[in-house]
Tab-separated table of C-alpha atoms in Angstrom:
chain	number	residue	atom	x	y	z
A	1	MET	CA	-28.424	-9.375	-27.410
A	2	SER	CA	-25.750	-11.894	-26.435
A	3	LYS	CA	-24.486	-11.970	-22.886
A	4	PRO	CA	-20.988	-10.551	-22.259
A	5	ASP	CA	-18.181	-13.014	-21.689
A	6	SER	CA	-15.926	-13.122	-18.670
A	7	VAL	CA	-12.675	-11.145	-18.801
A	8	ILE	CA	-9.545	-13.210	-18.167
A	9	LEU	CA	-6.605	-11.244	-16.751
A	10	CYS	CA	-3.411	-13.311	-16.845
A	11	LEU	CA	-0.556	-12.620	-14.434
A	12	VAL	CA	2.785	-12.134	-16.183
A	13	ASP	CA	4.522	-12.982	-12.879
A	14	ASN	CA	3.124	-15.318	-10.243
A	15	ASP	CA	3.455	-12.698	-7.484
A	16	PRO	CA	0.031	-10.945	-7.349
A	17	THR	CA	1.641	-7.937	-5.627
A	18	ALA	CA	4.213	-7.332	-8.380
A	19	THR	CA	2.997	-8.162	-11.868
A	20	LEU	CA	1.204	-7.059	-15.013
A	21	LEU	CA	-2.354	-8.209	-15.716
A	22	ILE	CA	-2.818	-8.842	-19.422
A	23	THR	CA	-5.716	-10.009	-21.588
A	24	SER	CA	-5.742	-13.275	-23.512
A	25	THR	CA	-4.514	-11.315	-26.552
A	26	GLY	CA	-1.540	-9.933	-24.620
A	27	GLU	CA	-2.795	-6.386	-23.994
A	28	PRO	CA	-1.660	-5.031	-20.587
A	29	LEU	CA	-4.596	-3.656	-18.564
A	30	TYR	CA	-3.176	-3.247	-15.042
A	31	ALA	CA	0.273	-2.761	-13.501
A	32	ILE	CA	0.817	-3.822	-9.883
A	33	ARG	CA	3.995	-2.690	-8.141
A	34	THR	CA	5.248	-3.117	-4.595
A	35	GLN	CA	7.801	-0.649	-3.300
A	36	ARG	CA	11.000	-2.264	-2.060
A	37	SER	CA	13.053	-0.964	0.826
A	38	HIS	CA	16.302	-1.321	-1.098
A	39	PRO	CA	16.239	-0.323	-4.806
A	40	ASN	CA	19.053	-2.766	-5.647
A	41	SER	CA	17.468	-5.732	-3.893
A	42	THR	CA	16.302	-8.671	-5.953
A	43	LYS	CA	12.656	-9.708	-6.067
A	44	GLU	CA	13.378	-12.879	-4.087
A	45	THR	CA	15.070	-11.050	-1.190
A	46	ALA	CA	12.768	-8.050	-1.131
A	47	SER	CA	9.290	-9.491	-1.241
A	48	PRO	CA	6.308	-7.836	0.502
A	49	ILE	CA	6.160	-10.821	2.845
A	50	ALA	CA	9.696	-10.090	4.089
A	51	GLN	CA	8.992	-6.350	4.165
A	52	PRO	CA	5.492	-5.918	5.622
A	53	HIS	CA	5.666	-2.122	5.529
A	54	ALA	CA	6.084	-1.993	1.741
A	55	THR	CA	3.504	-0.014	-0.264
A	56	THR	CA	1.671	-1.616	-3.189
A	57	THR	CA	0.202	0.515	-5.989
A	58	VAL	CA	-2.267	-0.583	-8.660
A	59	CYS	CA	-2.487	1.337	-11.948
A	60	ARG	CA	-4.920	0.986	-14.835
A	61	LEU	CA	-3.271	1.112	-18.258
A	62	ASP	CA	-5.316	3.070	-20.803
A	63	ARG	CA	-4.629	3.536	-24.491
A	64	TYR	CA	-5.981	6.726	-26.069
A	65	GLN	CA	-6.416	7.558	-29.739
A	66	PHE	CA	-3.853	10.369	-29.934
A	67	THR	CA	-1.148	8.878	-27.717
A	68	THR	CA	1.682	6.482	-28.385
A	69	GLY	CA	1.923	3.819	-25.724
A	70	GLN	CA	-0.270	3.682	-22.645
A	71	VAL	CA	-1.330	6.145	-19.971
A	72	GLU	CA	-1.227	5.012	-16.334
A	73	THR	CA	-3.980	5.951	-13.900
A	74	GLU	CA	-3.408	5.097	-10.246
A	75	ILE	CA	-6.548	3.400	-8.926
A	76	GLY	CA	-5.374	1.879	-5.657
A	77	VAL	CA	-2.744	2.101	-2.925
A	78	ILE	CA	-2.295	-0.659	-0.330
A	79	ARG	CA	-0.156	-0.129	2.759
A	80	LEU	CA	0.031	-0.862	6.458
A	81	ASP	CA	-1.559	1.514	8.929
A	82	GLY	CA	1.287	3.171	10.813
A	83	LEU	CA	-0.823	3.596	13.952
A	84	ARG	CA	-2.459	0.170	14.271
A	85	ASP	CA	-0.202	-2.872	14.128
A	86	GLY	CA	-1.012	-5.418	11.422
A	87	LEU	CA	-3.894	-3.443	9.893
A	88	GLY	CA	-3.776	-2.689	6.184
A	89	LEU	CA	-5.314	0.334	4.495
A	90	VAL	CA	-6.677	0.096	0.949
A	91	HIS	CA	-7.215	3.404	-0.854
A	92	LEU	CA	-9.591	3.005	-3.819
A	93	ARG	CA	-8.879	6.017	-6.000
A	94	LEU	CA	-11.801	5.666	-8.361
A	95	ASP	CA	-14.497	8.360	-8.590
A	96	SER	CA	-13.597	9.376	-5.045
A	97	ASN	CA	-10.953	8.342	-2.538
A	98	HIS	CA	-12.606	5.369	-0.816
A	99	LEU	CA	-10.780	3.873	2.171
A	100	LEU	CA	-11.021	0.211	3.200
A	101	GLU	CA	-9.388	-1.640	6.074
A	102	ILE	CA	-7.996	-5.167	5.966
A	103	GLY	CA	-6.108	-7.129	8.599
A	104	HIS	CA	-4.311	-10.444	8.511
A	105	ALA	CA	-6.340	-13.638	8.833
A	106	ALA	CA	-7.776	-13.799	12.332
A	107	PRO	CA	-7.351	-16.986	14.391
A	108	LYS	CA	-10.590	-18.609	15.509
A	109	LEU	CA	-10.908	-21.133	18.322
A	110	ILE	CA	-13.220	-24.046	17.510
A	111	GLU	CA	-14.585	-26.091	20.409
A	112	ARG	CA	-14.800	-29.880	20.130
A	113	HIS	CA	-18.624	-29.894	20.204
A	114	ASP	CA	-18.786	-27.708	17.048
A	115	THR	CA	-19.669	-30.196	14.283
A	116	THR	CA	-19.491	-27.659	11.431
A	117	THR	CA	-15.677	-27.464	11.436
A	118	PRO	CA	-12.756	-29.925	11.181
A	119	GLU	CA	-12.300	-32.272	14.117
A	120	PRO	CA	-9.679	-31.109	16.666
A	121	GLU	CA	-6.539	-33.156	17.246
A	122	PRO	CA	-6.997	-36.209	19.486
A	123	GLY	CA	-6.557	-35.331	23.147
A	124	THR	CA	-7.474	-31.673	22.673
A	125	ASP	CA	-10.721	-29.829	23.295
A	126	SER	CA	-10.349	-27.170	20.619
A	127	LEU	CA	-8.807	-26.366	17.252
A	128	THR	CA	-7.407	-23.029	16.087
A	129	VAL	CA	-8.232	-22.151	12.469
A	130	HIS	CA	-7.810	-18.942	10.483
A	131	ASP	CA	-10.641	-17.068	8.816
A	132	HIS	CA	-9.232	-15.802	5.506
A	133	SER	CA	-12.441	-14.124	4.291
A	134	TRP	CA	-12.636	-10.335	3.952
A	135	THR	CA	-15.925	-8.425	3.894
A	136	PHE	CA	-15.895	-4.785	2.807
A	137	THR	CA	-18.215	-2.021	1.617
A	138	GLY	CA	-17.606	-0.730	-1.898
A	139	PRO	CA	-17.950	2.858	-3.139
A	140	ASP	CA	-21.493	1.913	-4.225
A	141	LYS	CA	-22.388	1.136	-0.556
A	142	LYS	CA	-22.841	-2.565	-1.353
A	143	GLN	CA	-21.233	-5.324	0.702
A	144	TYR	CA	-18.704	-7.631	-0.932
A	145	ILE	CA	-16.698	-10.570	0.349
A	146	TRP	CA	-13.480	-12.211	-0.796
A	147	GLN	CA	-13.290	-15.777	0.491
A	148	MET	CA	-11.465	-19.027	-0.172
A	149	PHE	CA	-13.341	-21.683	-2.147
A	150	ILE	CA	-11.390	-24.926	-2.621
A	151	GLN	CA	-8.103	-23.009	-2.205
A	152	SER	CA	-9.153	-20.406	-4.779
A	153	PRO	CA	-10.004	-16.784	-3.844
A	154	VAL	CA	-13.522	-15.854	-4.990
A	155	LEU	CA	-15.295	-12.473	-4.820
A	156	VAL	CA	-19.075	-12.470	-4.352
A	157	LEU	CA	-21.799	-10.027	-3.406
A	158	ALA	CA	-22.330	-10.313	0.356
A	159	ASP	CA	-26.113	-10.502	0.171
A	160	GLN	CA	-28.687	-13.252	-0.272
A	161	SER	CA	-27.833	-13.604	-3.962
A	162	PHE	CA	-24.096	-14.346	-3.485
A	163	VAL	CA	-23.544	-13.389	-7.130
A	164	PRO	CA	-19.970	-14.386	-8.095
A	165	LEU	CA	-17.924	-11.484	-9.450
A	166	ALA	CA	-14.390	-12.843	-9.822
A	167	ARG	CA	-12.162	-15.840	-9.170
A	168	TYR	CA	-8.379	-16.312	-9.016
A	169	ARG	CA	-6.690	-19.423	-10.401
A	170	ARG	CA	-3.103	-20.302	-9.592
A	171	ALA	CA	-0.614	-21.112	-12.307
A	172	LYS	CA	-0.292	-24.817	-13.034
A	173	ILE	CA	2.618	-26.767	-14.435
A	174	GLY	CA	1.402	-29.952	-16.079
A	175	ILE	CA	3.703	-32.959	-16.180
A	176	VAL	CA	1.292	-34.621	-18.583
A	177	SER	CA	-1.624	-32.203	-18.864
A	178	ARG	CA	-1.503	-28.698	-20.309
A	179	PRO	CA	0.080	-25.932	-18.142
A	180	ARG	CA	-1.920	-22.844	-17.213
A	181	LYS	CA	-0.953	-19.281	-16.362
A	182	ALA	CA	-2.165	-17.711	-13.128
A	183	SER	CA	-5.239	-15.623	-13.911
A	184	LEU	CA	-7.976	-13.472	-12.424
A	185	GLU	CA	-11.303	-14.205	-14.102
A	186	VAL	CA	-13.822	-11.359	-13.849
A	187	PHE	CA	-17.355	-12.640	-14.453
A	188	PRO	CA	-19.922	-10.537	-16.389
A	189	PRO	CA	-21.549	-9.035	-13.231
A	190	GLY	CA	-18.121	-7.795	-12.124
A	191	ILE	CA	-16.892	-6.255	-15.384
A	192	GLY	CA	-18.352	-2.839	-14.572
A	193	LEU	CA	-16.525	-2.992	-11.212
A	194	MET	CA	-13.221	-4.242	-12.589
A	195	ASP	CA	-11.021	-1.532	-11.034
A	196	MET	CA	-12.431	-2.294	-7.589
A	197	VAL	CA	-12.149	-6.030	-8.226
A	198	VAL	CA	-8.455	-5.780	-9.129
A	199	VAL	CA	-7.446	-3.518	-6.228
A	200	THR	CA	-9.274	-5.564	-3.591
A	201	PHE	CA	-7.922	-8.786	-5.123
A	202	VAL	CA	-4.358	-7.545	-4.640
A	203	ALA	CA	-5.105	-6.505	-1.045
A	204	PHE	CA	-6.728	-9.866	-0.293
A	205	MET	CA	-3.775	-11.794	-1.714
A	206	ARG	CA	-1.287	-9.706	0.226
A	207	PHE	CA	-2.978	-9.809	3.638
A	208	ARG	CA	-5.246	-12.862	3.778
A	209	VAL	CA	-4.062	-15.623	1.432
A	210	PRO	CA	-1.240	-17.940	2.595
A	211	THR	CA	1.865	-17.514	0.445
A	212	ASP	CA	1.851	-21.172	-0.599
A	213	LEU	CA	-1.418	-20.471	-2.437
A	214	HIS	CA	0.252	-17.692	-4.462
A	215	ALA	CA	2.631	-20.178	-6.031
A	216	VAL	CA	2.515	-22.582	-8.930
A	217	GLU	CA	0.547	-25.802	-8.558
A	218	VAL	CA	2.056	-28.917	-10.128
A	219	LEU	CA	-0.345	-31.264	-11.906
A	220	GLU	CA	0.599	-34.919	-11.768
A	221	GLY	CA	-1.667	-35.976	-14.589
């Protein structure tokens, strides 16, 4: 039996919190929407970054034999916790309502004698960096971690195997080389967990990934 291939989910829009995820053949699989405070506001003036209390919903798009069009199933809701400042709540509405917590990237103070991190500025004894990784427990009780790898978000199993489950690639505009759409690649071990992968990806992009890494990357060659 041949091994399954990865699933490539392309972003129709480059904003991971407000887009459709479609297959390479153009079939929509997921709809991601972020509630705006003002219904008549434009996308540029009403982004989740400008409105931190906005709610993001993730829906799976299913096509059934006896229906015309697609049926939406809400699989995730991402919002700020109204009681704890800066903390996000991720509701995974899969087999059961599974609740995760995610905060913004936490600053970390690195002392000069720590040789495993970038060197502090000259004349200083420490360097402040931000830890963008997010470790969480899935509905299956396993530990997972989203982390940055060469400016690309990657999801892996948080155990000794570190099996990669998914990776996000920014859109690229090639001046000479071929352009590329932004995409979420779900590797074979993650295909059976795709709903969880998509919802946690959206939460990670909203709370942990700097906005300049959401955008298009320009290729010089």
